[in-house]
Coordinates of C-alpha atoms and ligand atoms in Angstrom, one line a residue:
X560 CA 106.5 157.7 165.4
X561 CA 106.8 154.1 165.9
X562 CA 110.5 152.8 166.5
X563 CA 110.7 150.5 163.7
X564 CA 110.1 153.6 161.4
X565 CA 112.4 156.3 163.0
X566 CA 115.0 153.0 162.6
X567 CA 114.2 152.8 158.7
X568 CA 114.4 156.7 158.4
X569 CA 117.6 157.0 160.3
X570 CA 119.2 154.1 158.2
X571 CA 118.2 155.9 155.3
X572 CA 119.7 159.0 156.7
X573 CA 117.1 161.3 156.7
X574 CA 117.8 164.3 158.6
X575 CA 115.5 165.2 161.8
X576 CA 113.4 168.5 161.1
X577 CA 114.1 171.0 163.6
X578 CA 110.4 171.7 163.9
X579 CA 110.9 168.8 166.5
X580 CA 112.6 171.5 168.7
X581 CA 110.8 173.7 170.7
X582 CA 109.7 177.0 169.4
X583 CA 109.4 178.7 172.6
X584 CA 110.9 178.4 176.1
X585 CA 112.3 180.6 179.3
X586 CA 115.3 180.7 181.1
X587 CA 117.1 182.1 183.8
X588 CA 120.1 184.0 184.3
X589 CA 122.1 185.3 187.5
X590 CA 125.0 187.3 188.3
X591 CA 127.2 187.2 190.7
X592 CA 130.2 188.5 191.9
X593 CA 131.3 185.8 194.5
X594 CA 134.0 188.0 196.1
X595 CA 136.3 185.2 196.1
X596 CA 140.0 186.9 196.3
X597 CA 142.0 185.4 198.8
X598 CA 140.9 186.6 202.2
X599 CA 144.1 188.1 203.0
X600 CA 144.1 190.9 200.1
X601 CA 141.0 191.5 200.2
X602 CA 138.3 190.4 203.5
X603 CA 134.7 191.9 201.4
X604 CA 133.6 193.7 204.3
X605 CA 131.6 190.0 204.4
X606 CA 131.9 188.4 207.5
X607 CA 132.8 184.5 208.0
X608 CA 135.1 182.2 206.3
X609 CA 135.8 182.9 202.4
X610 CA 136.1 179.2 202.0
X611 CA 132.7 178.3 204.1
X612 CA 130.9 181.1 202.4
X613 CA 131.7 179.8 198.7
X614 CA 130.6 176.1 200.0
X615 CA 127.4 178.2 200.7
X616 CA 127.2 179.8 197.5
X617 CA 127.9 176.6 195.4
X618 CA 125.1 174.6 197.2
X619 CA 122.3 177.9 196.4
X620 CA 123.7 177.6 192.7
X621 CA 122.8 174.1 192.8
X622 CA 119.2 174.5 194.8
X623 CA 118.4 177.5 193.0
X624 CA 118.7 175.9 188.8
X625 CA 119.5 178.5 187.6
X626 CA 119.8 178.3 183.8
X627 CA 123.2 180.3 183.1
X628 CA 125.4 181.7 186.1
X629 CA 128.2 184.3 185.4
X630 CA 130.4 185.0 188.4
X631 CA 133.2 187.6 188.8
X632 CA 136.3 187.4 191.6
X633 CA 136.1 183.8 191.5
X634 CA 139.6 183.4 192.3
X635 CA 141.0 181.5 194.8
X636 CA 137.6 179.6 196.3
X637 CA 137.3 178.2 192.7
X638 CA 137.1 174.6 193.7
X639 CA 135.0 175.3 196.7
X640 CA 132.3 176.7 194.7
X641 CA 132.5 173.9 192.0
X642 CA 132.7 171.3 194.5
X643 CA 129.4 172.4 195.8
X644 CA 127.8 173.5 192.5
X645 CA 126.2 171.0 190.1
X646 CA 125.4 172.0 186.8
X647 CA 126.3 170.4 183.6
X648 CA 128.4 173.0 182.3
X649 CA 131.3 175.0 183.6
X650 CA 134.2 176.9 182.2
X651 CA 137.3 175.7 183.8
X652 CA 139.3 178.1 186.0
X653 CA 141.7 181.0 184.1
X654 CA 143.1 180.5 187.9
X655 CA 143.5 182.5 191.3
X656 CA 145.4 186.0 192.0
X657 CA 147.6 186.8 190.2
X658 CA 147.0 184.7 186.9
X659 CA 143.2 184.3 186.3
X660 CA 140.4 186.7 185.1
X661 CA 138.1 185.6 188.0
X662 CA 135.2 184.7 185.0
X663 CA 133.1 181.8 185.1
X664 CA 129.9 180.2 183.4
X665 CA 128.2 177.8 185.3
X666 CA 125.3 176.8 182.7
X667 CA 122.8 174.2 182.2
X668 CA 122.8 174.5 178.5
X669 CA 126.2 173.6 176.6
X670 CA 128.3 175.8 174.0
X671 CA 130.8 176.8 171.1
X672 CA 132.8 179.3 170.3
X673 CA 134.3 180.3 174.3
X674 CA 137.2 183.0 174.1
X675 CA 138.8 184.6 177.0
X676 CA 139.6 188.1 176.5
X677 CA 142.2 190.3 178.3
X678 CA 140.8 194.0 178.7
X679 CA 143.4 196.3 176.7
X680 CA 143.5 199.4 179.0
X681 CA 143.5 198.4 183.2
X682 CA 144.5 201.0 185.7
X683 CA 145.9 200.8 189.2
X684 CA 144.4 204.0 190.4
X685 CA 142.3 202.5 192.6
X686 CA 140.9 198.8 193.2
X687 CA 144.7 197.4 191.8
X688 CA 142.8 195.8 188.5
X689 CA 146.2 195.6 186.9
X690 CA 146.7 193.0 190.0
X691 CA 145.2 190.0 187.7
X692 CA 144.3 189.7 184.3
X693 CA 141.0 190.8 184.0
X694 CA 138.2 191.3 180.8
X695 CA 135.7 189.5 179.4
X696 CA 134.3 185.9 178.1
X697 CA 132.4 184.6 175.1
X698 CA 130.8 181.6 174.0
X699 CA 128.0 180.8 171.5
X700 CA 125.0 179.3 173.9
X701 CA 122.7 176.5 172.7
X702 CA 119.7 177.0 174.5
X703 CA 117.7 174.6 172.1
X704 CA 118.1 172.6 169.1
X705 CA 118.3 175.9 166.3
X706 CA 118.7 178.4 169.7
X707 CA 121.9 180.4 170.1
X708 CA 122.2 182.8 172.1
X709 CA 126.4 184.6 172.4
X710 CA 126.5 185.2 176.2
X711 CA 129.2 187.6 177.7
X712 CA 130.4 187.8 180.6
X713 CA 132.4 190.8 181.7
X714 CA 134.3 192.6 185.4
X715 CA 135.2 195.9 184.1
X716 CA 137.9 198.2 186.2
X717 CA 136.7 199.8 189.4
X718 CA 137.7 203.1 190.9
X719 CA 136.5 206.9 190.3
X720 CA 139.6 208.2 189.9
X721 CA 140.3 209.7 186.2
X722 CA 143.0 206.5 185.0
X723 CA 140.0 204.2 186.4
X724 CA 137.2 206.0 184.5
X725 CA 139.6 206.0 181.2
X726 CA 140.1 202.3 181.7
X727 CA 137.1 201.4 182.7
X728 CA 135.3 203.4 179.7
X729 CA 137.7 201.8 177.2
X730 CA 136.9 198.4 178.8
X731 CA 132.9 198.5 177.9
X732 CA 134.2 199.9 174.5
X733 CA 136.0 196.7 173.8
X734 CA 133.6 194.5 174.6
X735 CA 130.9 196.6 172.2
X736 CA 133.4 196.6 169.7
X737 CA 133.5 193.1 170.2
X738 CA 130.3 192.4 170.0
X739 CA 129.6 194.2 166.9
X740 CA 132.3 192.0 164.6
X741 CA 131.9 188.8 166.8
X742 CA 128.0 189.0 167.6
X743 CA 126.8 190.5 164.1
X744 CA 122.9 189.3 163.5
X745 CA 123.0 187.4 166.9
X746 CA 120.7 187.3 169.7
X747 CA 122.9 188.7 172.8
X748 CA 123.3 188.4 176.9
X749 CA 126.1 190.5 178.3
X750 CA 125.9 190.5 182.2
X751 CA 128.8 190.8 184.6
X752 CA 129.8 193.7 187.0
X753 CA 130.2 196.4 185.0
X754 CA 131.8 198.9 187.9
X755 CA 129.2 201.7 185.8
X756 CA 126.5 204.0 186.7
X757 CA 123.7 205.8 184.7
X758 CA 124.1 208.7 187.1
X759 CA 128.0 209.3 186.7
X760 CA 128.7 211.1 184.2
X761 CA 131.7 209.5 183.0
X762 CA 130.7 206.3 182.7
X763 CA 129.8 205.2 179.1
X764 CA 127.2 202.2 180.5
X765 CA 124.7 202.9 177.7
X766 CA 126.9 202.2 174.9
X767 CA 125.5 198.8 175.0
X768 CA 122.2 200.2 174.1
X769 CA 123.4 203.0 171.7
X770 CA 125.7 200.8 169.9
X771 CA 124.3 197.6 170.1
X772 CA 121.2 197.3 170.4
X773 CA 121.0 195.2 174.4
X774 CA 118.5 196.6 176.6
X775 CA 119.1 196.2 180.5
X776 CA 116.9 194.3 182.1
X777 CA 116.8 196.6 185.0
X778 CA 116.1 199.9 183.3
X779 CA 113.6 198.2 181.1
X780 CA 111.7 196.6 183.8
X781 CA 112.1 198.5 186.4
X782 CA 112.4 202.1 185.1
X783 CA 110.0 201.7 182.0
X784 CA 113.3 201.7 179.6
X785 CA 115.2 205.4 180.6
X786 CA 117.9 205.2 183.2
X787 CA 116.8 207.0 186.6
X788 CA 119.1 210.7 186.7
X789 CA 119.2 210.0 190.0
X790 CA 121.7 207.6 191.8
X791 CA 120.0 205.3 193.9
X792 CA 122.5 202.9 195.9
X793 CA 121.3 199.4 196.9
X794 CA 121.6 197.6 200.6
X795 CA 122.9 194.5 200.6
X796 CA 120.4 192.2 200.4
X797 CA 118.6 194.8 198.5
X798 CA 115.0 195.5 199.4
X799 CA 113.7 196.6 196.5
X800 CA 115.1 195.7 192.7
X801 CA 114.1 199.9 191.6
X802 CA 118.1 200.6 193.2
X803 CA 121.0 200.2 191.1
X804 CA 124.1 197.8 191.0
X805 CA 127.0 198.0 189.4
X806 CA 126.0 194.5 188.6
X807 CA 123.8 194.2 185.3
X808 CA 122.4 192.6 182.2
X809 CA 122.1 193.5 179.1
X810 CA 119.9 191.4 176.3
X811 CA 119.1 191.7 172.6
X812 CA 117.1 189.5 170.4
X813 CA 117.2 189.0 166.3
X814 CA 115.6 188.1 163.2
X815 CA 116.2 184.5 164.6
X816 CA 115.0 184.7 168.1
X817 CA 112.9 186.7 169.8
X818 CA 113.9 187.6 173.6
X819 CA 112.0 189.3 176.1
X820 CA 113.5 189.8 180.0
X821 CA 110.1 188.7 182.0
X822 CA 111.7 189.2 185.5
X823 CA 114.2 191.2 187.2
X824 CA 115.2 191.0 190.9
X825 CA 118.2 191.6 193.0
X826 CA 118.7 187.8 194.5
X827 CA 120.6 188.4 197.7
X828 CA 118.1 187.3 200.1
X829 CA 118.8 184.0 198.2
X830 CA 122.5 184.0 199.4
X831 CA 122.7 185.0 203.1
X832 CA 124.9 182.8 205.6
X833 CA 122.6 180.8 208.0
X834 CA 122.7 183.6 210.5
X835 CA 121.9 186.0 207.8
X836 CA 124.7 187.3 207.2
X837 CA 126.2 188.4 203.1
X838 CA 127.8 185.7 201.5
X839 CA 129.4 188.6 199.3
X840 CA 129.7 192.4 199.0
X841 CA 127.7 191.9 195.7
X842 CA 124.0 191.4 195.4
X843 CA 123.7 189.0 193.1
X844 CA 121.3 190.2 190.0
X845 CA 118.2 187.6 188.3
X846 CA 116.5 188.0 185.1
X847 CA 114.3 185.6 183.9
X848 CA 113.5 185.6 180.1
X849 CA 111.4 183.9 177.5
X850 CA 111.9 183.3 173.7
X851 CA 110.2 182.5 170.5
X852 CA 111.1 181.5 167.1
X853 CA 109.9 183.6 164.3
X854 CA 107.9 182.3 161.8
X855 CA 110.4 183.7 159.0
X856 CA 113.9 182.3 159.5
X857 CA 115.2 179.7 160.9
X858 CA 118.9 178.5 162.1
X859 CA 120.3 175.1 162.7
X860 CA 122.6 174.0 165.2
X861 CA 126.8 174.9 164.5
X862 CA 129.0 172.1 162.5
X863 CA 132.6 172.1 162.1
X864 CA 135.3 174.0 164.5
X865 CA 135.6 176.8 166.8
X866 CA 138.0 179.0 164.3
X867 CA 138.5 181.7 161.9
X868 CA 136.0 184.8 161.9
X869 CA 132.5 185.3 162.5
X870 CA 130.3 185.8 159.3
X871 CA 126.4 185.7 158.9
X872 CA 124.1 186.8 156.2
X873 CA 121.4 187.4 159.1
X874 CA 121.9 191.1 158.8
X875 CA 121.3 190.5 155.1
X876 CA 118.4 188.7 155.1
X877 CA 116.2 190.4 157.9
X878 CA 114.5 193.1 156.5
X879 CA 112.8 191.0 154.1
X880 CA 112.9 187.3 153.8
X881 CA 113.8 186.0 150.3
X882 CA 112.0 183.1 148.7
X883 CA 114.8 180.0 149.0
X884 CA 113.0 179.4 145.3
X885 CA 115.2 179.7 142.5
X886 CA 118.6 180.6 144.5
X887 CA 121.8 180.2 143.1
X888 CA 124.6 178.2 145.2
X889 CA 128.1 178.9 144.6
X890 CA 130.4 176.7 146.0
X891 CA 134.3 176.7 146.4
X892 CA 136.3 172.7 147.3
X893 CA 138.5 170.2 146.5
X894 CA 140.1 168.3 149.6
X895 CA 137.7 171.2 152.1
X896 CA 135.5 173.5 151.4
X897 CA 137.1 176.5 150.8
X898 CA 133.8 178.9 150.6
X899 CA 130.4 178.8 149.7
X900 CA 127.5 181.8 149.4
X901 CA 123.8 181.5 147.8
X902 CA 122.3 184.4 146.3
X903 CA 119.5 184.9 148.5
X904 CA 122.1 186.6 151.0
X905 CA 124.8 187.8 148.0
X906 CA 127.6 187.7 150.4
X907 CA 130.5 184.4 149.5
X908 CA 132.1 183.4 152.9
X909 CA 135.9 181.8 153.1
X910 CA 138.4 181.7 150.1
X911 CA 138.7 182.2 146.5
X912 CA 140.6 178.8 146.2
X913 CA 138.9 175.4 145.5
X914 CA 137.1 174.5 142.3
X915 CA 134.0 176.7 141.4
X916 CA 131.2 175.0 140.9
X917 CA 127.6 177.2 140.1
X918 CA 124.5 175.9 140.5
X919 CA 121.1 177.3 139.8
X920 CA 117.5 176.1 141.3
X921 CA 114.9 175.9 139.1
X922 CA 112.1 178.7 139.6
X923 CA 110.1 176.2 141.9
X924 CA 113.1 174.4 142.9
X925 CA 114.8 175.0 146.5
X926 CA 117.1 173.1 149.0
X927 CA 115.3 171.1 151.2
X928 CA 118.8 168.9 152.7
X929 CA 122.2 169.7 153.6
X930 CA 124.9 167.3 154.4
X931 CA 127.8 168.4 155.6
X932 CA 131.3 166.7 157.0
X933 CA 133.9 167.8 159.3
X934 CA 137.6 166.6 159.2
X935 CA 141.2 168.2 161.0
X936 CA 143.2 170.3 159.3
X937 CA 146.4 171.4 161.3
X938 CA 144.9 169.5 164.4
X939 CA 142.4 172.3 163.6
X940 CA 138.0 171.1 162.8
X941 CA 137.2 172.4 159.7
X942 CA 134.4 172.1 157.0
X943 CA 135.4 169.5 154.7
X944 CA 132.3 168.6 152.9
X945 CA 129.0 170.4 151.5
X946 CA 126.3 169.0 149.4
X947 CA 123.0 170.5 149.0
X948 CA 119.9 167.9 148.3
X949 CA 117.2 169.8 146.6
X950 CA 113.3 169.3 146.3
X951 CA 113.5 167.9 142.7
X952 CA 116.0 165.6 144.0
X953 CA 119.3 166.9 142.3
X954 CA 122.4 167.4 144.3
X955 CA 125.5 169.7 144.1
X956 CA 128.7 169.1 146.6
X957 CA 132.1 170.3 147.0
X958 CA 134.9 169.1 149.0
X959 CA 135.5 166.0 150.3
X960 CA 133.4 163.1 152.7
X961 CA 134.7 162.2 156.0
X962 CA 133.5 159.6 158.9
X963 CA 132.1 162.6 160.9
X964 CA 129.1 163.7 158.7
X965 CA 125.6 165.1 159.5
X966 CA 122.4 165.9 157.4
X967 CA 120.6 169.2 157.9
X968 CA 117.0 169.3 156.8
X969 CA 114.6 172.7 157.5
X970 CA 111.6 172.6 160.2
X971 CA 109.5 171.9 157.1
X972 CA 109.9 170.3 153.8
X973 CA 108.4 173.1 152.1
X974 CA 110.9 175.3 153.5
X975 CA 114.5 176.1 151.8
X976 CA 117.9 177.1 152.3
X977 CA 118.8 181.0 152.3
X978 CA 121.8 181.6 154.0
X979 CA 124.4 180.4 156.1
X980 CA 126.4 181.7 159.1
X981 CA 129.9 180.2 161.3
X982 CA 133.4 180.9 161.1
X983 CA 135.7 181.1 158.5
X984 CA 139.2 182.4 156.9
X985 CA 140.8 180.9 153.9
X986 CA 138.6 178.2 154.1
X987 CA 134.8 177.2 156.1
X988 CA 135.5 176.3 159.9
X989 CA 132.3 176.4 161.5
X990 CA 129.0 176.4 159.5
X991 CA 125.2 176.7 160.2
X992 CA 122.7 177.0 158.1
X993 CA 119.6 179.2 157.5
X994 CA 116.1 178.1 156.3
X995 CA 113.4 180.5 155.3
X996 CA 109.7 179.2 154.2
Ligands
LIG1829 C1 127.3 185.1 211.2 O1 128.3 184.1 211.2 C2 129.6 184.6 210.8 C3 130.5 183.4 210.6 O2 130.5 182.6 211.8 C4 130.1 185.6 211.7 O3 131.3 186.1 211.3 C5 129.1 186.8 211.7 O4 129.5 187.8 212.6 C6 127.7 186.3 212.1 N1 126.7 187.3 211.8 C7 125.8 187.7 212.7 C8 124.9 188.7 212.3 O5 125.8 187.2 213.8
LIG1830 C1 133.5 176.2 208.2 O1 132.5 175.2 208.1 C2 132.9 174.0 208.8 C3 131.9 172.9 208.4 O2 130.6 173.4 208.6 C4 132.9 174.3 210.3 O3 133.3 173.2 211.1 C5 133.9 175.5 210.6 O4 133.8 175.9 211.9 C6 133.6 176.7 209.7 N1 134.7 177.6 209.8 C7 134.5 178.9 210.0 C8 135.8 179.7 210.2 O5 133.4 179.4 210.0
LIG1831 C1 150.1 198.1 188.0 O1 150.8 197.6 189.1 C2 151.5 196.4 188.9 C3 152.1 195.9 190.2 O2 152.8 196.9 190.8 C4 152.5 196.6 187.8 O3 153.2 195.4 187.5 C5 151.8 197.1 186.5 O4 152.7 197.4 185.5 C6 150.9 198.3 186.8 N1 150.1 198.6 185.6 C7 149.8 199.8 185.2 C8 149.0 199.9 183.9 O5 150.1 200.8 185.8

């Protein structure tokens, strides 16, 4: 497009389609637990100095790209490892032994949403994980314009002894529990060191797959998608990726991404000490992946603030895609938007306060345009505005404008609004919307 004409489109507001994004792509993602607790609790069994082997770690982060790192017992070399690291994105320290979780993301792709969560059940059995405040994290991933991925990281309890195995079980239970109110109709990446087997028997590892749908990238690359019966314990650096670590990944897609792992290797040959020596007592675990965008739905990217609950009529609308033609909007406002649904999904997200105001699409008559605006309430962001453009060119708003406003169009004009997903309570928080052709 010539500049002077993307000037007198954006002066005109016109919203840029996301069929600009890409519709396919690949990334990377490694795990790692860096074995960073101080060096007098605890020496790894790895040789060297803790503080020159992070430096070492944090410059192979750098050199190696990688799309999205999580690392685990990165505790008191913290600044070491970021000092040497360079990616774009980083979750800042929840601090050393005794007060942080030893969870990081080191990412090239930024994020909503991120939540550190204490587990509810630790043990000291064995492996004193009552020692620091340990769990999981979570944050909404933007991968492309319209591409979310939530990404987990986790460091469940270790031990074998039966107040570890209870805690440990009822740690991976959490974060499934989790997943299911906080990931509903998501695409999914949960990797961390899980402290699980397949081949002990109480271990509940496969809940992730029974209950939520996440394949691991190592049982369904390298064992053709069943779990070897047979415990296979890996070297460190591993020589073959068919062994098992307690160190995994997990991955789902859904009816708004498609995501397939393409590559699965154990990466510790990647992170020896000049002389060879392990870096860590961890092999490091790396899954390349590649996604697509379906044909049928699309999402755009998040507006508003990181609050309230997570809703989605994905789960709704993914059996079959309804026609945006002809949809009814129903929308709640007066100073915010207090709630809004359209009866292509049938579910109404936020509050019953606000004015009411119903509004029905003619048969061949759809929303092609959303603007919406975002404002503080209670030094909290929340939606403040909504007004639906439509392709016969009437409007219908509730709430509100601000100064902080966007415009949402669909990938193409023909396409229309069908749904919506975000966060909410009383009122809209956090708002995306969803476009069907
Ligand atoms: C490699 O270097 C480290 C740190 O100097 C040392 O502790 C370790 O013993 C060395 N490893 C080998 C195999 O020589
Ligand atoms: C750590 O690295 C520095 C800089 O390379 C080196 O001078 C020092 O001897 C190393 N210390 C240990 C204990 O390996
Ligand atoms: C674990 O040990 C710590 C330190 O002794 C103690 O403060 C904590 O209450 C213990 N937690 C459990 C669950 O036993």
């Amino acid at each position: 497009m010539p500049p002077m004409h993307a000037l007198l489109l954006l002066a005109a507001g016109v919203a840029v389609p996301t069929a600009l994004a890409a519709s396919s792509g690949t990334f990377t993602a490694l795990s790692f637990n860096v074995a960073g607790l101080p060096a007098i609790l605890q020496n790894n069994d790895v040789p060297g100095d803790k503080t020159n082997n992070t430096a070492s770690i944090g410059s192979k982060f750098a050199a190696g790209r990688y799309d999205i790192i999580h690392v685990q017992e990165d505790f008191n070399y913290h600044a070491t490892l970021y000092q040497f690291d360079n990616h774009a994105f980083r979750t800042p320290t929840s601090g050393g032994v005794p007060f942080g979780s030893g969870l990081n993301t080191l990412s090239n792709f930024d994020w909503v949403d991120f939540a550190r969560v204490k587990w509810d059940t630790c043990s000291n059995a064995s492996g004193a994980d009552c020692l620091t405040p340990k769990g999981f994290t979570f944050m909404r991933v933007k991968v492309d314009d319209g591409v979310w991925i939530d990404v987990y990281n986790l460091h469940a309890d270790a031990g074998t002894e039966t107040d570890d195995q209870r805690a440990r079980t009822a740690n991976i239970q959490q974060v499934a529990n989790y997943i299911d109110t906080w990931s509903a109709g998501n695409a999914v990446l949960v990797f961390g060191d899980t402290n699980s087997r397949y081949t002990r028997a109480q271990d509940n590892i496969a809940t992730f797959t029974t209950q939520n749908g996440l394949a691991d990238a190592w049982v369904a690359l390298m064992h053709g998608g069943t779990p070897p019966s047979t415990e296979s314990v890996c070297a460190n650096p591993s020589t073959t990726p068919s062994c098992e670590t307690v160190d995994k990944l997990f991955f789902r897609g859904s009816a708004l991404l498609d995501v397939r792992a393409a590559s699965f290797a154990y990466a510790g040959a990647s992170f020896l000490q000049p002389n060879g020596s392990i870096l860590s007592d961890h092999n490091p675990v790396l899954v390349s992946f590649a996604w697509t965008l379906p044909s049928a739905l699309r999402a755009s990217n998040f507006f508003g603030g990181p609050h309230g609950s997570w809703f989605s009529d994905i789960p709704a609308l993914a059996g079959a895609v309804p026609s945006p033609r002809g949809a009814t909007l129903t929308l709640r406002g007066g100073s915010r938007v207090d709630g809004l649904g359209i009866s292509t999904a049938s579910a109404q997200h936020g509050g019953s306060g606000g004015t009411l105001t119903t509004f029905a699409l003619g048969a061949d008559e759809w929303v092609n345009s959303v603007r919406l605006c975002q404002g503080q309430k209670d030094g909290h962001t929340r939606i403040f505005f909504f007004q639906a453009s439509t392709s016969k060119g009437r409007t219908a708003s509730t709430g509100a404008t601000t100064g902080d406003c966007a415009t949402f169009a669909p990938p193409q004009a023909s396409w229309g609004l069908v749904g919506f997903m975000g966060q909410d309570g009383d009122e809209i928080d956090q708002l995306a919307l969803i476009w069907a052709p």
